[in-house]
Short mmCIF file of N, CA, C and O in Angstrom, two decimals:
data_model
loop_
_atom_site.label_atom_id
_atom_site.label_comp_id
_atom_site.label_asym_id
_atom_site.label_seq_id
_atom_site.Cartn_x
_atom_site.Cartn_y
_atom_site.Cartn_z
N UNK D 19 -28.23 -15.69 1.80
CA UNK D 19 -27.20 -15.56 2.76
C UNK D 19 -26.62 -13.96 2.73
O UNK D 19 -25.91 -14.03 1.83
N UNK D 20 -25.97 -14.41 4.03
CA UNK D 20 -25.19 -12.59 4.12
C UNK D 20 -23.56 -12.98 4.37
O UNK D 20 -23.61 -13.93 4.05
N UNK D 21 -23.44 -11.90 3.48
CA UNK D 21 -22.14 -11.76 3.64
C UNK D 21 -21.23 -12.68 5.02
O UNK D 21 -19.92 -12.77 4.96
N UNK D 22 -21.91 -12.49 6.14
CA UNK D 22 -21.21 -12.94 7.20
C UNK D 22 -21.20 -14.03 7.58
O UNK D 22 -20.38 -14.20 7.73
N UNK D 23 -22.07 -14.26 7.14
CA UNK D 23 -22.08 -16.10 7.20
C UNK D 23 -22.31 -16.94 6.00
O UNK D 23 -21.01 -17.79 6.49
N UNK D 24 -21.15 -15.78 4.88
CA UNK D 24 -20.07 -16.92 4.04
C UNK D 24 -18.87 -16.90 4.42
O UNK D 24 -18.45 -17.57 4.86
N UNK D 25 -19.04 -15.84 5.62
CA UNK D 25 -17.21 -15.47 5.68
C UNK D 25 -17.00 -16.44 6.90
O UNK D 25 -15.95 -17.45 6.93
N UNK D 26 -17.89 -16.73 8.27
CA UNK D 26 -17.91 -17.61 9.03
C UNK D 26 -18.03 -19.03 8.15
O UNK D 26 -16.89 -20.13 9.28
N UNK D 27 -18.55 -19.57 7.34
CA UNK D 27 -18.42 -20.99 6.84
C UNK D 27 -16.99 -21.03 5.97
O UNK D 27 -17.28 -22.03 6.89
N UNK D 28 -16.76 -19.66 5.59
CA UNK D 28 -15.46 -19.99 4.68
C UNK D 28 -14.55 -20.16 6.13
O UNK D 28 -13.55 -19.98 5.26
N UNK D 29 -14.60 -19.51 7.54
CA UNK D 29 -13.48 -18.56 7.89
C UNK D 29 -12.49 -17.61 6.94
O UNK D 29 -11.26 -18.12 6.97
N UNK D 30 -13.16 -17.02 6.50
CA UNK D 30 -12.39 -16.13 6.52
C UNK D 30 -13.11 -14.78 6.52
O UNK D 30 -14.07 -14.37 6.43
N UNK D 31 -12.19 -14.12 6.88
CA UNK D 31 -12.35 -12.23 7.35
C UNK D 31 -13.28 -12.02 6.25
O UNK D 31 -13.62 -12.09 5.45
N UNK D 32 -14.44 -10.91 6.74
CA UNK D 32 -15.91 -10.60 6.06
C UNK D 32 -15.22 -9.71 5.69
O UNK D 32 -15.29 -9.91 4.24
N UNK D 33 -14.07 -8.84 5.46
CA UNK D 33 -13.29 -7.42 4.50
C UNK D 33 -13.30 -8.08 3.34
O UNK D 33 -12.19 -8.02 2.54
N UNK D 34 -12.16 -9.30 3.48
CA UNK D 34 -11.51 -10.39 2.49
C UNK D 34 -12.60 -11.12 1.39
O UNK D 34 -13.15 -11.15 0.49
N UNK D 35 -13.53 -11.29 2.31
CA UNK D 35 -15.54 -11.57 1.15
C UNK D 35 -15.87 -10.65 0.85
O UNK D 35 -15.99 -11.36 -0.80
N UNK D 36 -15.56 -8.96 1.11
CA UNK D 36 -16.13 -8.19 0.14
C UNK D 36 -15.20 -7.58 -0.42
O UNK D 36 -15.92 -8.09 -1.62
N UNK D 37 -13.80 -7.73 -0.59
CA UNK D 37 -12.85 -7.09 -1.49
C UNK D 37 -13.28 -8.55 -2.19
O UNK D 37 -13.55 -7.71 -4.06
N UNK D 38 -13.54 -9.32 -2.10
CA UNK D 38 -13.36 -10.50 -3.45
C UNK D 38 -14.99 -10.55 -4.21
O UNK D 38 -14.26 -10.71 -5.49
N UNK D 39 -15.78 -10.37 -3.11
CA UNK D 39 -17.47 -10.86 -4.37
C UNK D 39 -17.39 -9.67 -4.61
O UNK D 39 -18.31 -9.44 -6.17
N UNK D 40 -16.91 -7.94 -4.06
CA UNK D 40 -16.79 -7.12 -4.49
C UNK D 40 -16.44 -7.24 -6.67
O UNK D 40 -15.67 -6.37 -7.41
N UNK D 41 -15.38 -7.84 -6.27
CA UNK D 41 -14.25 -7.97 -7.27
C UNK D 41 -12.80 -6.78 -6.29
O UNK D 41 -11.84 -6.90 -8.15
N UNK D 42 -12.75 -6.42 -5.96
CA UNK D 42 -11.71 -4.90 -5.52
C UNK D 42 -10.86 -5.72 -5.58
O UNK D 42 -9.61 -5.10 -5.70
N UNK D 43 -10.17 -6.88 -5.13
CA UNK D 43 -9.50 -7.35 -5.08
C UNK D 43 -9.25 -8.88 -5.88
O UNK D 43 -9.35 -9.49 -6.57
N UNK D 44 -7.77 -7.93 -6.44
CA UNK D 44 -7.19 -8.34 -8.15
C UNK D 44 -6.68 -9.45 -7.90
O UNK D 44 -6.64 -9.68 -8.59
N UNK D 45 -5.68 -9.70 -6.62
CA UNK D 45 -4.64 -10.93 -6.93
C UNK D 45 -5.00 -11.67 -5.78
O UNK D 45 -4.51 -11.79 -4.65
N UNK D 46 -6.66 -12.76 -5.43
CA UNK D 46 -6.97 -13.26 -4.41
C UNK D 46 -6.17 -14.70 -4.27
O UNK D 46 -6.28 -15.46 -5.02
N UNK D 47 -5.97 -15.11 -2.87
CA UNK D 47 -4.88 -16.52 -2.82
C UNK D 47 -6.20 -17.50 -3.02
O UNK D 47 -7.56 -17.60 -3.23
N UNK D 48 -5.55 -18.38 -3.89
CA UNK D 48 -6.47 -19.87 -3.75
C UNK D 48 -7.19 -20.32 -2.68
O UNK D 48 -8.28 -20.85 -2.92
N UNK D 49 -6.29 -20.46 -1.75
CA UNK D 49 -7.30 -20.59 -0.43
C UNK D 49 -8.52 -20.06 -0.17
O UNK D 49 -9.63 -20.38 0.21
N UNK D 50 -8.61 -19.02 -0.27
CA UNK D 50 -10.22 -17.76 -0.57
C UNK D 50 -10.55 -18.39 -0.75
O UNK D 50 -11.14 -18.82 -1.06
N UNK D 51 -10.26 -17.55 -1.68
CA UNK D 51 -11.14 -19.09 -2.62
C UNK D 51 -11.93 -19.71 -2.97
O UNK D 51 -12.94 -19.56 -2.92
N UNK D 52 -11.33 -21.21 -2.59
CA UNK D 52 -11.33 -22.25 -2.36
C UNK D 52 -12.60 -22.18 -1.00
O UNK D 52 -13.13 -23.00 -1.38
N UNK D 53 -12.16 -22.02 -0.27
CA UNK D 53 -12.72 -21.38 1.09
C UNK D 53 -14.35 -20.86 0.93
O UNK D 53 -15.97 -21.30 0.58
N UNK D 54 -14.54 -19.84 0.01
CA UNK D 54 -15.51 -19.28 0.03
C UNK D 54 -16.65 -19.58 -1.24
O UNK D 54 -18.02 -19.71 -1.15
N UNK D 55 -15.78 -19.65 -2.10
CA UNK D 55 -16.45 -21.44 -3.03
C UNK D 55 -17.26 -23.30 -2.37
O UNK D 55 -18.85 -22.59 -2.58
N UNK D 56 -16.12 -22.51 -1.65
CA UNK D 56 -17.26 -24.15 -0.19
C UNK D 56 -17.52 -23.55 0.00
O UNK D 56 -19.38 -24.40 -0.06
N UNK D 57 -18.27 -22.97 0.36
CA UNK D 57 -19.45 -21.90 1.86
C UNK D 57 -20.67 -21.70 0.99
O UNK D 57 -21.20 -21.44 1.48
N UNK D 58 -19.81 -21.25 -0.95
CA UNK D 58 -21.28 -20.97 -1.16
C UNK D 58 -22.23 -22.18 -2.53
O UNK D 58 -23.06 -22.47 -2.61
N UNK D 59 -21.48 -22.88 -2.35
CA UNK D 59 -21.98 -24.45 -2.67
C UNK D 59 -21.40 -24.39 -3.87
O UNK D 59 -21.85 -25.00 -5.49
N UNK D 60 -19.90 -23.74 -4.63
CA UNK D 60 -20.10 -23.65 -5.64
C UNK D 60 -18.56 -24.19 -5.96
O UNK D 60 -17.87 -24.72 -5.62
N UNK D 61 -18.22 -25.05 -7.23
CA UNK D 61 -16.64 -25.28 -6.87
C UNK D 61 -16.91 -24.80 -8.28
O UNK D 61 -16.64 -23.80 -9.24
N UNK D 62 -15.33 -24.15 -7.81
CA UNK D 62 -14.07 -23.51 -8.70
C UNK D 62 -12.25 -24.14 -9.61
O UNK D 62 -12.16 -24.48 -8.83
N UNK D 63 -12.74 -24.29 -10.66
CA UNK D 63 -11.16 -24.44 -11.42
C UNK D 63 -10.88 -24.06 -12.12
O UNK D 63 -10.84 -23.31 -13.11
N UNK D 64 -8.76 -23.67 -11.12
CA UNK D 64 -8.11 -22.98 -12.47
C UNK D 64 -7.67 -24.03 -12.49
O UNK D 64 -7.05 -25.27 -11.98
N UNK D 65 -6.91 -23.44 -14.29
CA UNK D 65 -5.38 -23.98 -14.95
C UNK D 65 -5.90 -21.90 -16.45
O UNK D 65 -5.78 -21.69 -15.56
N UNK D 66 -5.76 -23.14 -17.23
CA UNK D 66 -5.49 -22.26 -18.04
C UNK D 66 -6.91 -21.87 -18.59
O UNK D 66 -6.84 -20.88 -19.14
N UNK D 67 -8.30 -22.49 -18.10
CA UNK D 67 -8.85 -21.41 -18.12
C UNK D 67 -9.22 -22.26 -16.74
O UNK D 67 -9.62 -22.32 -15.48
N UNK D 68 -10.61 -20.87 -16.18
CA UNK D 68 -11.15 -20.85 -15.05
C UNK D 68 -12.81 -21.19 -15.51
O UNK D 68 -13.39 -20.96 -16.45
N UNK D 69 -13.01 -22.26 -14.44
CA UNK D 69 -14.32 -22.68 -14.73
C UNK D 69 -15.18 -22.88 -13.21
O UNK D 69 -14.48 -23.23 -12.54
N UNK D 70 -15.83 -22.29 -13.36
CA UNK D 70 -17.58 -22.54 -12.74
C UNK D 70 -18.09 -23.25 -12.24
O UNK D 70 -18.93 -23.25 -13.57
N UNK D 71 -18.71 -24.12 -11.16
CA UNK D 71 -20.11 -25.08 -11.61
C UNK D 71 -20.57 -24.97 -9.84
O UNK D 71 -20.24 -25.06 -9.48
N UNK D 72 -21.27 -24.83 -10.42
CA UNK D 72 -22.69 -24.33 -9.24
C UNK D 72 -23.12 -26.37 -8.90
O UNK D 72 -24.01 -26.21 -10.18
N UNK D 73 -23.28 -27.10 -8.45
CA UNK D 73 -23.61 -28.67 -8.79
C UNK D 73 -24.96 -28.89 -8.41
O UNK D 73 -25.60 -29.54 -8.57
N UNK D 74 -25.37 -27.21 -8.12
CA UNK D 74 -26.31 -27.31 -7.64
C UNK D 74 -27.37 -26.09 -7.66
O UNK D 74 -26.44 -24.77 -7.75
N UNK D 75 -28.22 -25.58 -8.21
CA UNK D 75 -29.28 -24.28 -8.14
C UNK D 75 -29.42 -24.04 -6.92
O UNK D 75 -28.96 -24.36 -5.66
N UNK D 76 -29.09 -22.67 -6.32
CA UNK D 76 -29.49 -22.40 -4.92
C UNK D 76 -30.90 -21.75 -4.31
O UNK D 76 -30.69 -22.27 -3.11
N UNK D 77 -31.82 -22.93 -4.33
CA UNK D 77 -32.96 -23.73 -3.72
C UNK D 77 -32.63 -24.38 -3.39
O UNK D 77 -32.59 -25.01 -1.99
N UNK D 78 -31.72 -25.46 -4.34
CA UNK D 78 -31.37 -26.79 -3.58
C UNK D 78 -30.38 -26.36 -3.07
O UNK D 78 -30.63 -27.12 -1.79
N UNK D 79 -29.70 -26.15 -2.79
CA UNK D 79 -28.12 -25.67 -2.10
C UNK D 79 -28.92 -24.98 -0.60
O UNK D 79 -29.04 -26.14 0.10
N UNK D 80 -30.17 -23.91 -0.26
CA UNK D 80 -31.13 -23.82 0.83
C UNK D 80 -31.57 -24.97 1.33
O UNK D 80 -31.22 -25.35 2.23
N UNK D 81 -32.23 -25.48 0.36
CA UNK D 81 -33.11 -26.95 1.33
C UNK D 81 -32.13 -27.83 1.32
O UNK D 81 -32.37 -28.44 2.58
N UNK D 82 -30.90 -27.96 1.00
CA UNK D 82 -29.99 -29.20 1.47
C UNK D 82 -29.27 -28.35 2.89
O UNK D 82 -28.59 -29.09 3.47
N UNK D 83 -29.09 -26.93 3.01
CA UNK D 83 -28.66 -27.22 4.57
C UNK D 83 -29.61 -26.61 5.28
O UNK D 83 -29.54 -27.43 6.13
N UNK D 84 -31.05 -26.33 4.69
CA UNK D 84 -31.75 -26.57 5.80
C UNK D 84 -32.32 -28.21 6.55
O UNK D 84 -32.49 -28.51 7.49
N UNK D 85 -32.77 -28.90 4.97
CA UNK D 85 -32.72 -30.14 5.58
C UNK D 85 -31.20 -30.36 7.05
O UNK D 85 -31.52 -31.39 7.11
N UNK D 86 -30.24 -30.08 6.57
CA UNK D 86 -28.65 -30.87 7.26
C UNK D 86 -29.12 -30.55 8.31
O UNK D 86 -28.68 -30.79 9.51
N UNK D 87 -30.06 -28.79 9.00
CA UNK D 87 -30.02 -28.61 10.00
C UNK D 87 -30.39 -29.32 10.75
O UNK D 87 -31.05 -29.63 11.80
N UNK D 88 -32.07 -29.71 9.70
CA UNK D 88 -33.54 -30.13 9.93
C UNK D 88 -32.88 -31.42 11.48
O UNK D 88 -33.63 -31.95 11.83
N UNK D 89 -31.70 -31.97 10.21
CA UNK D 89 -31.84 -33.21 10.71
C UNK D 89 -30.93 -33.23 11.95
O UNK D 89 -30.84 -33.94 13.19
N UNK D 90 -29.60 -32.17 12.62
CA UNK D 90 -29.57 -32.20 13.37
C UNK D 90 -29.93 -31.65 14.30
O UNK D 90 -29.56 -32.28 15.36
N UNK D 91 -31.16 -30.67 14.70
CA UNK D 91 -32.13 -30.57 15.27
C UNK D 91 -32.94 -31.68 15.92
O UNK D 91 -32.91 -31.95 16.85
N UNK D 92 -33.25 -32.64 14.78
CA UNK D 92 -34.31 -33.56 15.54
C UNK D 92 -33.65 -34.81 15.79
O UNK D 92 -33.76 -36.09 17.30
N UNK D 93 -31.44 -34.81 15.70
CA UNK D 93 -31.49 -36.71 16.23
C UNK D 93 -30.96 -36.06 17.86
O UNK D 93 -30.58 -36.61 18.67
N UNK D 94 -30.91 -34.06 17.62
CA UNK D 94 -30.88 -33.65 19.62
C UNK D 94 -32.24 -34.12 19.95
O UNK D 94 -32.13 -34.09 21.24
N UNK D 95 -33.67 -34.16 19.82
CA UNK D 95 -34.81 -33.76 20.17
C UNK D 95 -34.68 -35.80 20.35
O UNK D 95 -35.50 -35.98 21.27
N UNK D 96 -34.16 -36.39 19.88
CA UNK D 96 -33.93 -37.32 19.84
C UNK D 96 -34.04 -39.06 20.42
O UNK D 96 -33.61 -39.07 20.88
N UNK D 97 -32.48 -37.07 20.89
CA UNK D 97 -31.51 -38.14 21.44
C UNK D 97 -32.20 -38.27 23.77
O UNK D 97 -31.42 -38.69 24.63
N UNK D 98 -32.69 -36.88 23.57
CA UNK D 98 -33.14 -36.40 24.50
C UNK D 98 -34.56 -37.42 24.60
O UNK D 98 -35.11 -37.46 26.29
N UNK D 99 -35.26 -37.72 24.24
CA UNK D 99 -36.37 -37.85 24.03
C UNK D 99 -35.93 -39.48 24.53
O UNK D 99 -36.78 -40.02 25.73
N UNK D 100 -35.26 -40.25 24.07
CA UNK D 100 -34.59 -41.50 24.51
C UNK D 100 -34.14 -41.55 25.37
O UNK D 100 -34.08 -42.40 26.61
N UNK D 101 -33.86 -39.79 25.93
CA UNK D 101 -33.26 -40.62 27.71
C UNK D 101 -34.15 -40.39 28.14
O UNK D 101 -34.29 -40.81 29.39
N UNK D 102 -34.97 -39.91 27.37
CA UNK D 102 -36.93 -39.57 29.44
C UNK D 102 -37.45 -41.39 28.58
O UNK D 102 -38.98 -41.03 28.74
N UNK D 103 -37.19 -41.90 27.73
CA UNK D 103 -37.27 -42.96 27.38
C UNK D 103 -38.73 -42.42 26.76
O UNK D 103 -40.38 -43.35 26.62
N UNK D 104 -39.21 -41.90 25.81
CA UNK D 104 -40.00 -41.11 25.24
C UNK D 104 -39.67 -41.49 23.54
O UNK D 104 -40.20 -40.35 22.60
N UNK D 105 -39.03 -42.25 22.94
CA UNK D 105 -38.27 -42.19 21.21
C UNK D 105 -39.34 -42.66 20.99
O UNK D 105 -40.60 -43.44 21.05
N UNK D 106 -39.31 -41.66 20.35
CA UNK D 106 -40.44 -42.26 18.55
C UNK D 106 -39.83 -42.63 17.49
O UNK D 106 -38.45 -43.48 16.80
N UNK D 107 -40.76 -43.27 16.56
CA UNK D 107 -40.56 -44.22 15.84
C UNK D 107 -39.77 -42.96 14.52
O UNK D 107 -40.31 -42.13 14.02
N UNK D 108 -38.61 -44.34 13.73
CA UNK D 108 -38.03 -43.25 11.84
C UNK D 108 -39.64 -42.22 11.04
O UNK D 108 -39.27 -41.64 10.93
N UNK D 109 -40.57 -43.06 10.89
CA UNK D 109 -41.78 -42.32 9.93
C UNK D 109 -41.65 -41.31 11.00
O UNK D 109 -41.96 -39.92 10.61
N UNK D 110 -42.09 -41.03 11.98
CA UNK D 110 -42.12 -39.54 12.79
C UNK D 110 -40.86 -39.26 13.06
O UNK D 110 -41.27 -37.72 12.36
N UNK D 111 -40.08 -39.75 12.67
CA UNK D 111 -38.60 -38.33 12.94
C UNK D 111 -38.51 -38.00 11.67
O UNK D 111 -38.39 -37.04 11.67
N UNK D 112 -38.58 -38.62 10.47
CA UNK D 112 -38.51 -38.34 9.60
C UNK D 112 -39.79 -37.20 9.06
O UNK D 112 -39.30 -36.17 8.00
N UNK D 113 -40.72 -37.06 9.50
CA UNK D 113 -41.82 -36.43 9.33
C UNK D 113 -41.89 -34.59 9.74
O UNK D 113 -42.07 -33.72 10.24
N UNK D 114 -40.94 -34.83 10.62
CA UNK D 114 -40.75 -34.20 11.79
C UNK D 114 -39.42 -33.47 11.43
O UNK D 114 -39.04 -31.78 11.68
N UNK D 115 -38.38 -33.69 10.90
CA UNK D 115 -36.93 -33.35 10.48
C UNK D 115 -38.04 -33.17 8.60
O UNK D 115 -37.56 -31.52 8.59
N UNK D 116 -39.49 -33.03 7.80
CA UNK D 116 -39.21 -32.12 6.72
C UNK D 116 -39.40 -31.44 7.91
O UNK D 116 -40.15 -29.58 6.97
N UNK D 117 -40.82 -31.43 9.12
CA UNK D 117 -41.49 -30.09 9.06
C UNK D 117 -40.34 -29.22 8.95
O UNK D 117 -40.53 -27.39 9.62
N UNK D 118 -40.12 -29.38 10.17
CA UNK D 118 -37.84 -28.35 10.19
C UNK D 118 -37.21 -28.33 8.67
O UNK D 118 -36.82 -27.25 9.51
N UNK D 119 -37.69 -28.71 8.18
CA UNK D 119 -37.01 -27.86 6.97
C UNK D 119 -37.71 -27.19 6.43
O UNK D 119 -37.63 -26.23 6.30
N UNK D 120 -39.12 -26.88 6.30
CA UNK D 120 -40.11 -26.37 6.36
C UNK D 120 -39.36 -24.91 6.16
O UNK D 120 -39.94 -23.81 6.88
N UNK D 121 -40.29 -25.63 8.09
CA UNK D 121 -39.74 -24.01 8.93
C UNK D 121 -38.27 -22.68 8.85
O UNK D 121 -38.00 -21.74 9.17
N UNK D 122 -37.34 -24.25 8.92
CA UNK D 122 -35.34 -23.26 8.58
C UNK D 122 -35.70 -22.51 6.95
O UNK D 122 -35.40 -21.52 6.97
N UNK D 123 -36.11 -23.16 5.57
CA UNK D 123 -36.47 -22.37 5.04
C UNK D 123 -37.32 -21.15 4.93
O UNK D 123 -37.38 -19.84 4.14
N UNK D 124 -38.38 -20.87 5.67
CA UNK D 124 -38.96 -19.55 5.86
C UNK D 124 -38.08 -18.37 7.20
O UNK D 124 -38.09 -17.54 6.45
N UNK D 125 -37.23 -19.52 7.58
CA UNK D 125 -36.74 -17.29 8.58
C UNK D 125 -36.20 -18.64 7.62
O UNK D 125 -34.76 -19.02 8.71
N UNK D 126 -34.92 -17.53 7.18
CA UNK D 126 -33.47 -17.90 6.07
C UNK D 126 -32.66 -16.89 7.04
O UNK D 126 -31.47 -18.42 7.14
N UNK D 127 -32.16 -16.77 7.80
CA UNK D 127 -31.00 -16.46 9.11
C UNK D 127 -30.91 -17.46 9.77
O UNK D 127 -30.06 -17.65 9.75
N UNK D 128 -31.57 -17.91 10.48
CA UNK D 128 -31.43 -19.10 11.27
C UNK D 128 -30.85 -20.17 10.23
O UNK D 128 -29.72 -21.05 10.43
N UNK D 129 -31.90 -20.53 9.41
CA UNK D 129 -30.72 -21.34 8.43
C UNK D 129 -29.24 -21.50 8.00
O UNK D 129 -28.89 -22.09 7.67
N UNK D 130 -29.16 -20.03 7.69
CA UNK D 130 -26.78 -19.95 7.50
C UNK D 130 -26.19 -19.59 8.75
O UNK D 130 -25.31 -19.71 8.95
N UNK D 131 -27.26 -19.99 10.24
CA UNK D 131 -26.46 -18.82 11.34
C UNK D 131 -25.22 -20.55 11.61
O UNK D 131 -25.76 -21.95 10.61
N UNK D 132 -24.97 -19.98 13.03
CA UNK D 132 -24.67 -21.26 13.74
C UNK D 132 -25.41 -22.56 14.07
O UNK D 132 -26.30 -22.39 14.27
#
């Protein structure tokens, strides 16, 4: 994922993301840290000690994002097909989602965009 995509997903400015991820931001705000961590699929706990938990690997996170985006795309296609009286069964939809997931994983740029 590019820093631009992180900034968009976190709703934080790109310069802020650059400063925080490079370590140049000495006192980042908790909301900014939380937003960036969430955009990256990471849980950060701040207390007496700082804990960082990666709930899933980077590959799993990419696959989750690809599957989510594929489902959205297939629901749009299914909606259009229903309007045209050409709806398909759930098994076909599942296969289409799996195919779209694989295609999105191959094209990393489309994966993180809007």
